Tab-separated table of C-alpha atoms and ligand atoms in Angstrom:
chain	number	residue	atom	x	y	z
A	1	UNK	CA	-0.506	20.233	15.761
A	2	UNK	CA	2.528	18.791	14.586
A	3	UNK	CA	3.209	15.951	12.993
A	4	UNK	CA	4.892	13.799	15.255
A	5	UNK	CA	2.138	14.669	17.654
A	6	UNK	CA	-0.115	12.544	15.779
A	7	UNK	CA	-0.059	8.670	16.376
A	8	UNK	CA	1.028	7.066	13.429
A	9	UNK	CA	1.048	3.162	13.248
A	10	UNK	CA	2.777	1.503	10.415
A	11	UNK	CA	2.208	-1.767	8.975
A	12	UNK	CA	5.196	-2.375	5.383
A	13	UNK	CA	5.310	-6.339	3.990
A	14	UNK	CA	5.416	-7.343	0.259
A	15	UNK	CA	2.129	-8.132	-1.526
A	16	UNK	CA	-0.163	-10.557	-0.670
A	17	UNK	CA	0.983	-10.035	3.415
A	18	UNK	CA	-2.347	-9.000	4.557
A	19	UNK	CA	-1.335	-5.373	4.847
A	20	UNK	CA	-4.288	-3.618	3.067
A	21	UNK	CA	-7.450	-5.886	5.278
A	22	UNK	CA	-5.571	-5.985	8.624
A	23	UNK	CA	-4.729	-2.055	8.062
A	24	UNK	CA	-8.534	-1.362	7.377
A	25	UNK	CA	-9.443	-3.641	10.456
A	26	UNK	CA	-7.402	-1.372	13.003
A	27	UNK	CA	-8.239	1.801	11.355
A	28	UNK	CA	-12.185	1.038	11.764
A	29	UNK	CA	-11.093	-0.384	15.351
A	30	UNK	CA	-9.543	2.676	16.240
A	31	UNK	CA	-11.441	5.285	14.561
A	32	UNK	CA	-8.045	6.336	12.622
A	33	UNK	CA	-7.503	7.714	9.117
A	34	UNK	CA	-5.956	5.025	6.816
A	35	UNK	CA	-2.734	5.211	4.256
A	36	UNK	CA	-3.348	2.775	1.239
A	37	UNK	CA	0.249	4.029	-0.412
A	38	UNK	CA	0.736	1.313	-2.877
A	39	UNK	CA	-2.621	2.465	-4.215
A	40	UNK	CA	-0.929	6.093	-5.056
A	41	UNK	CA	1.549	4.417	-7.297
A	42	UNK	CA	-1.004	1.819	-8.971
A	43	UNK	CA	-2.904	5.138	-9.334
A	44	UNK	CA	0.038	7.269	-10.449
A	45	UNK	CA	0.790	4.357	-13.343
A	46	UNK	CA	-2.594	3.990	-14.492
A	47	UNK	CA	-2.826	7.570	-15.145
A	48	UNK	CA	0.543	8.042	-16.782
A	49	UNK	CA	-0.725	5.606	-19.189
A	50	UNK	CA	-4.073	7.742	-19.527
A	51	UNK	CA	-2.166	10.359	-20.468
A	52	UNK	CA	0.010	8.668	-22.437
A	53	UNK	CA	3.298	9.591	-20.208
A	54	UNK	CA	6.243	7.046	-21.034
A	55	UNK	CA	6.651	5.227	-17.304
A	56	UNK	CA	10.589	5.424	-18.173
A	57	UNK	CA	9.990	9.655	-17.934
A	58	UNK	CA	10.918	10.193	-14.469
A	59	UNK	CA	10.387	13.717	-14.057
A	60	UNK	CA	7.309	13.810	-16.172
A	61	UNK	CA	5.905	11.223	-13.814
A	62	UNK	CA	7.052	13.201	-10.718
A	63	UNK	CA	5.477	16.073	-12.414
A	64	UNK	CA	1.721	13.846	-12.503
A	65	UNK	CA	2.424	12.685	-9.061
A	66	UNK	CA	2.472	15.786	-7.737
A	67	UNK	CA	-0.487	17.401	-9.505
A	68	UNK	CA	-2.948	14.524	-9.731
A	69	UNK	CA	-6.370	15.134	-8.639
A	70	UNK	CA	-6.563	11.273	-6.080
A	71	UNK	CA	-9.329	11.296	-3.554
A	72	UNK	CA	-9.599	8.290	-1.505
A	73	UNK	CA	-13.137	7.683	-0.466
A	74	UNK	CA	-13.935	4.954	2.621
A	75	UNK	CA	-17.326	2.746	2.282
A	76	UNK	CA	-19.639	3.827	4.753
A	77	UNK	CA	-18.785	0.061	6.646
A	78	UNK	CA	-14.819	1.516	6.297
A	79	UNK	CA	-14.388	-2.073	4.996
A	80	UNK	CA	-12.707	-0.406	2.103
A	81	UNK	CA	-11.346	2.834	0.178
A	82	UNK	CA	-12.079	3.775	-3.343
A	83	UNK	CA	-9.677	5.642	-5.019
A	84	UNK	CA	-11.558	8.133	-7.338
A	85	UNK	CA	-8.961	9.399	-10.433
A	86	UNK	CA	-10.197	12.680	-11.764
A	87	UNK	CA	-13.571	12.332	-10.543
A	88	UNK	CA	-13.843	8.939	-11.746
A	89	UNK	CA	-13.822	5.496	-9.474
A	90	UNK	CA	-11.081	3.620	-10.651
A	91	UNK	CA	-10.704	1.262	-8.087
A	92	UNK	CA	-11.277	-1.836	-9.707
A	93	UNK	CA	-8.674	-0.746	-12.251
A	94	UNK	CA	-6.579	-0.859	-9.442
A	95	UNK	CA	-6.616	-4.152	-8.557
A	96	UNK	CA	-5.288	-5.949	-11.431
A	97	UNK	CA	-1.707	-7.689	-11.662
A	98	UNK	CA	-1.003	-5.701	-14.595
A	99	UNK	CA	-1.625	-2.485	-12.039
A	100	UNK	CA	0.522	-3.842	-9.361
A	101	UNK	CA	3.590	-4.275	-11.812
A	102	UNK	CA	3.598	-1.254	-13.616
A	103	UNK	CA	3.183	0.567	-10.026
A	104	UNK	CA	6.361	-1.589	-8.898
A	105	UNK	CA	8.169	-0.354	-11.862
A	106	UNK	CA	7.513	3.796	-11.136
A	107	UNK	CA	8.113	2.761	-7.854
A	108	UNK	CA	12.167	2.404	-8.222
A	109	UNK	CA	12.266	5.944	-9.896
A	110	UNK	CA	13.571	8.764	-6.759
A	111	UNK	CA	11.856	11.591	-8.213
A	112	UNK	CA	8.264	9.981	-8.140
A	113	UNK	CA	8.880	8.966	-4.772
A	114	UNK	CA	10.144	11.854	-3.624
A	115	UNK	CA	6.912	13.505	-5.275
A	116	UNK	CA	4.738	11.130	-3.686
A	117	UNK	CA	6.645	11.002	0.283
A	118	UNK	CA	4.632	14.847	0.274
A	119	UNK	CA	1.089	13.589	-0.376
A	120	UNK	CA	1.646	10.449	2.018
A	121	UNK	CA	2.368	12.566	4.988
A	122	UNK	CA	-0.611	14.939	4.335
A	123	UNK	CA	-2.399	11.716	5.060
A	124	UNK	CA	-1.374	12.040	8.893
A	125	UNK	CA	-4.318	13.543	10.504
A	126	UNK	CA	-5.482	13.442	14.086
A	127	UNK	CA	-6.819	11.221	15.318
A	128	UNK	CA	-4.199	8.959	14.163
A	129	UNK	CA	-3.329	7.324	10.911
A	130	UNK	CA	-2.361	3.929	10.209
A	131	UNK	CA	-0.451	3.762	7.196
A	132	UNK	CA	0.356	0.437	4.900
A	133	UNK	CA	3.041	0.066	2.152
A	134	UNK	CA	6.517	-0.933	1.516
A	135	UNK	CA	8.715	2.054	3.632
A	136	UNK	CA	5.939	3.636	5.700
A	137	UNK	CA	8.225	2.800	8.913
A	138	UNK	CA	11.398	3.059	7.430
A	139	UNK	CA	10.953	6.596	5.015
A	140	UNK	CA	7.997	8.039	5.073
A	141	UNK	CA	6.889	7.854	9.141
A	142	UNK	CA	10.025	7.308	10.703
A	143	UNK	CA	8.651	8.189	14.086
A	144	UNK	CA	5.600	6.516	13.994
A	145	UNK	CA	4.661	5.215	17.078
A	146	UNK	CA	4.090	1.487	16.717
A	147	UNK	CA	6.028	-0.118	13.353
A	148	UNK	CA	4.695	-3.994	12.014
A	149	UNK	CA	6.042	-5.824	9.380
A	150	UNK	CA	3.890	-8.460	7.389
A	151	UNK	CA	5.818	-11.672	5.884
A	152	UNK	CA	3.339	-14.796	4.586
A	153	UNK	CA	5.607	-17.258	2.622
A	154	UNK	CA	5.165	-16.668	-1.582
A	155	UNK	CA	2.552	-19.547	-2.085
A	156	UNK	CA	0.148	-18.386	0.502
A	157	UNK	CA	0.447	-14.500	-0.709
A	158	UNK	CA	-0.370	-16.147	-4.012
A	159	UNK	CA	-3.241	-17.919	-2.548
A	160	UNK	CA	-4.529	-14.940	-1.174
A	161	UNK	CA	-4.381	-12.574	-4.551
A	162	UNK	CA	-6.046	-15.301	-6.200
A	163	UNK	CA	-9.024	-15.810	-3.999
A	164	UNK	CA	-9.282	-11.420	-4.222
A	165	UNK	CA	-8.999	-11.302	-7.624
A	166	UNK	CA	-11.528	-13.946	-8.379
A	167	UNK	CA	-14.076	-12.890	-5.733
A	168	UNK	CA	-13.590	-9.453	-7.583
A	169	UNK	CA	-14.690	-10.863	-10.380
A	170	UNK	CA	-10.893	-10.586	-12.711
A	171	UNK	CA	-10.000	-13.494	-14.353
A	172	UNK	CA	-6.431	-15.078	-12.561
A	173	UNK	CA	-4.155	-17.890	-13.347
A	174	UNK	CA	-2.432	-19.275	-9.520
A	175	UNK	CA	0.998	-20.518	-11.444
A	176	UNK	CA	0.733	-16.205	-13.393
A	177	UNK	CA	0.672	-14.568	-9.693
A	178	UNK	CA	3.351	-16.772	-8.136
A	179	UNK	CA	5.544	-15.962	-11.103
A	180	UNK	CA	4.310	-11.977	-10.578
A	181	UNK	CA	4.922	-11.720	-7.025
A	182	UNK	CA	7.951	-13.041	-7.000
A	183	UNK	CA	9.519	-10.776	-9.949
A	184	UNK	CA	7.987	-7.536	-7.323
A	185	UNK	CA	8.920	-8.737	-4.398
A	186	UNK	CA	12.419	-9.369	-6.091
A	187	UNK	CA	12.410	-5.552	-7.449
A	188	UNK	CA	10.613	-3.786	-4.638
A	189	UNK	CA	13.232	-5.456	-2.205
A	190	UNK	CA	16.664	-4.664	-4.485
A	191	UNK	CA	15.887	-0.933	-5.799
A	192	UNK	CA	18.155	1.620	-4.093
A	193	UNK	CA	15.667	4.059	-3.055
A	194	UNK	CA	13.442	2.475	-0.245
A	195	UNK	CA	13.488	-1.429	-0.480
A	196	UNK	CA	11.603	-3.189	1.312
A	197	UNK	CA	13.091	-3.983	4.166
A	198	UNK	CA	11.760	-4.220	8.073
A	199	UNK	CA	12.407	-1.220	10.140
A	200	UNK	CA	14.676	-2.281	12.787
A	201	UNK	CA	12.389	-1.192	15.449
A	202	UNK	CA	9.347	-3.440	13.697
A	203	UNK	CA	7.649	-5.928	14.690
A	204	UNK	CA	7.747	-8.598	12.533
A	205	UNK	CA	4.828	-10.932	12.284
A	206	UNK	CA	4.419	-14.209	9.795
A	207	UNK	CA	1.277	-14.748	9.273
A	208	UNK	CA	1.219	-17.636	7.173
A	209	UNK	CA	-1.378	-20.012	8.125
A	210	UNK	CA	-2.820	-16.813	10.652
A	211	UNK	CA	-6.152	-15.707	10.795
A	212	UNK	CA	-6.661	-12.537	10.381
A	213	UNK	CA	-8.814	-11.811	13.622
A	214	UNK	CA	-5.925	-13.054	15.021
A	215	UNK	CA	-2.944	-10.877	13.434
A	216	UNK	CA	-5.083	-7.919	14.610
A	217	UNK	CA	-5.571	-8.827	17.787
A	218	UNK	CA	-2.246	-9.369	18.297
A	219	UNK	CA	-1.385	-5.880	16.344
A	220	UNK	CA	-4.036	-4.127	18.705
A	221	UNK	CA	-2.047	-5.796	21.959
A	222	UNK	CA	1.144	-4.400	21.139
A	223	UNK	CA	-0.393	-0.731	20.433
A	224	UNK	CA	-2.304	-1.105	23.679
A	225	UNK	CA	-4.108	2.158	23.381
B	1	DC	O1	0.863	-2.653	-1.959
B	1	DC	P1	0.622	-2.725	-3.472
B	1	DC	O2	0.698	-4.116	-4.021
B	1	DC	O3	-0.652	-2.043	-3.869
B	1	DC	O4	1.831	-1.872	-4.127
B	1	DC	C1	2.042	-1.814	-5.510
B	1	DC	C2	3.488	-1.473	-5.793
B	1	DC	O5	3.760	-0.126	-5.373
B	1	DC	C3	4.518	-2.323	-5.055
B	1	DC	O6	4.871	-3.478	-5.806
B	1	DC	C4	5.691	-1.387	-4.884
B	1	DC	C5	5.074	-0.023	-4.846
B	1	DC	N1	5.016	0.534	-3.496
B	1	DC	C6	6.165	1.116	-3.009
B	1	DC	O7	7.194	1.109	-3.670
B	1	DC	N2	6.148	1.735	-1.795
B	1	DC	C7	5.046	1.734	-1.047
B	1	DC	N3	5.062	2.343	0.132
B	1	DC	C8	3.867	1.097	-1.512
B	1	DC	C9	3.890	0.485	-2.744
């Protein structure tokens, strides 16, 4: 089966958007595989630093990305993935603001994305796959079949880490995320190599002030399968 045969919905936004529950939500709906991508270069930086690999070597880091042992492992309830490094579960790792930056940093390097593009599409698997990130619609699944973009304004994205982070259990400061979103969103959406940007045949939902029940519905409408 090829590729393109697959369905392939894609659902790009900066952080805090909503991408990574409301992609989970229609996956589980929909029986689909699921694409977490910013969690392969969270992943990617947290092992670089493991291994003590400079995050300014970019073809050292391509060279990681490309041999890493990553298995992403669903709940049984699919109401999430944990990302096992090496054997090891190092998804609360993950989650940290400290993760998010340093994957936003490897992130703007062509080699490691180049490197990581490959894995991404071995993610597309039949039945379908819906993939999240920053350029699933506009680089990695150019074809998909239905293409969303998530926007909340900055202070409710912040609202949102918060509340994860703290229900998590990490320790957060509000006034610390608003600064650290906006310094990512500023870099994920000016680097040369895949900004962040809205396909032009997206769909662009805000979903400040939206429920999620409702975003999804509203997602599922448009895909109408
Ligand atoms: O979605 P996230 O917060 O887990 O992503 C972490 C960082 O990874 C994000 O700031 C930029 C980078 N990223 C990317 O460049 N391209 C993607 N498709 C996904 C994430």
């Amino acid at each position: 089966m090829k590729h393109t045969d697959i369905p392939v919905i894609t659902i790009d936004g900066p952080s805090g958007a909503g991408k990574g529950t409301i992609s989970l939500r229609l996956a589980k709906h929909l029986d689909w595989h699921t694409l977490d991508s910013g969690a392969m270069y969270r992943v990617l930086a947290l092992a670089a630093n493991r291994y003590n690999v400079p995050l300014e070597n970019e073809s050292a880091l391509a060279n990681l990305a490309t041999h890493l042992e990553i298995y992403f492992k669903p709940l049984p309830d699919l109401s999430a993935t944990q990302v096992i490094l090496d054997g090891q579960n190092v998804s609360q790792d993950l989650r940290s603001e400290v993760s998010g930056a340093a994957a936003s940093k490897i992130a703007v390097l062509p080699a490691v994305r180049r490197a990581l593009l490959i894995r991404q599409r071995d993610f597309c698997q039949a039945p379908g796959l819906v993939a999240e990130g920053r350029d699933m619609g506009t680089v990695v699944f150019p074809e998909a079949h239905k293409k969303f973009f998530l926007t909340a304004s900055c202070e409710e994205r912040a609202h949102r880490r918060y509340k994860q982070l703290i229900d998590s259990g990490i320790n957060a400061r509000l006034s610390d995320i608003i600064r650290d979103i906006t310094e990512r969103d500023k870099r994920d959406s000016t680097r040369a190599k895949a900004p962040l940007i809205a396909a032009d045949d997206a769909h662009v939902i805000d979903t400040t002030g939206v429920s999620i029940e409702t975003v999804v519905a509203c997602i599922l409408k448009k895909v109408a399968l």
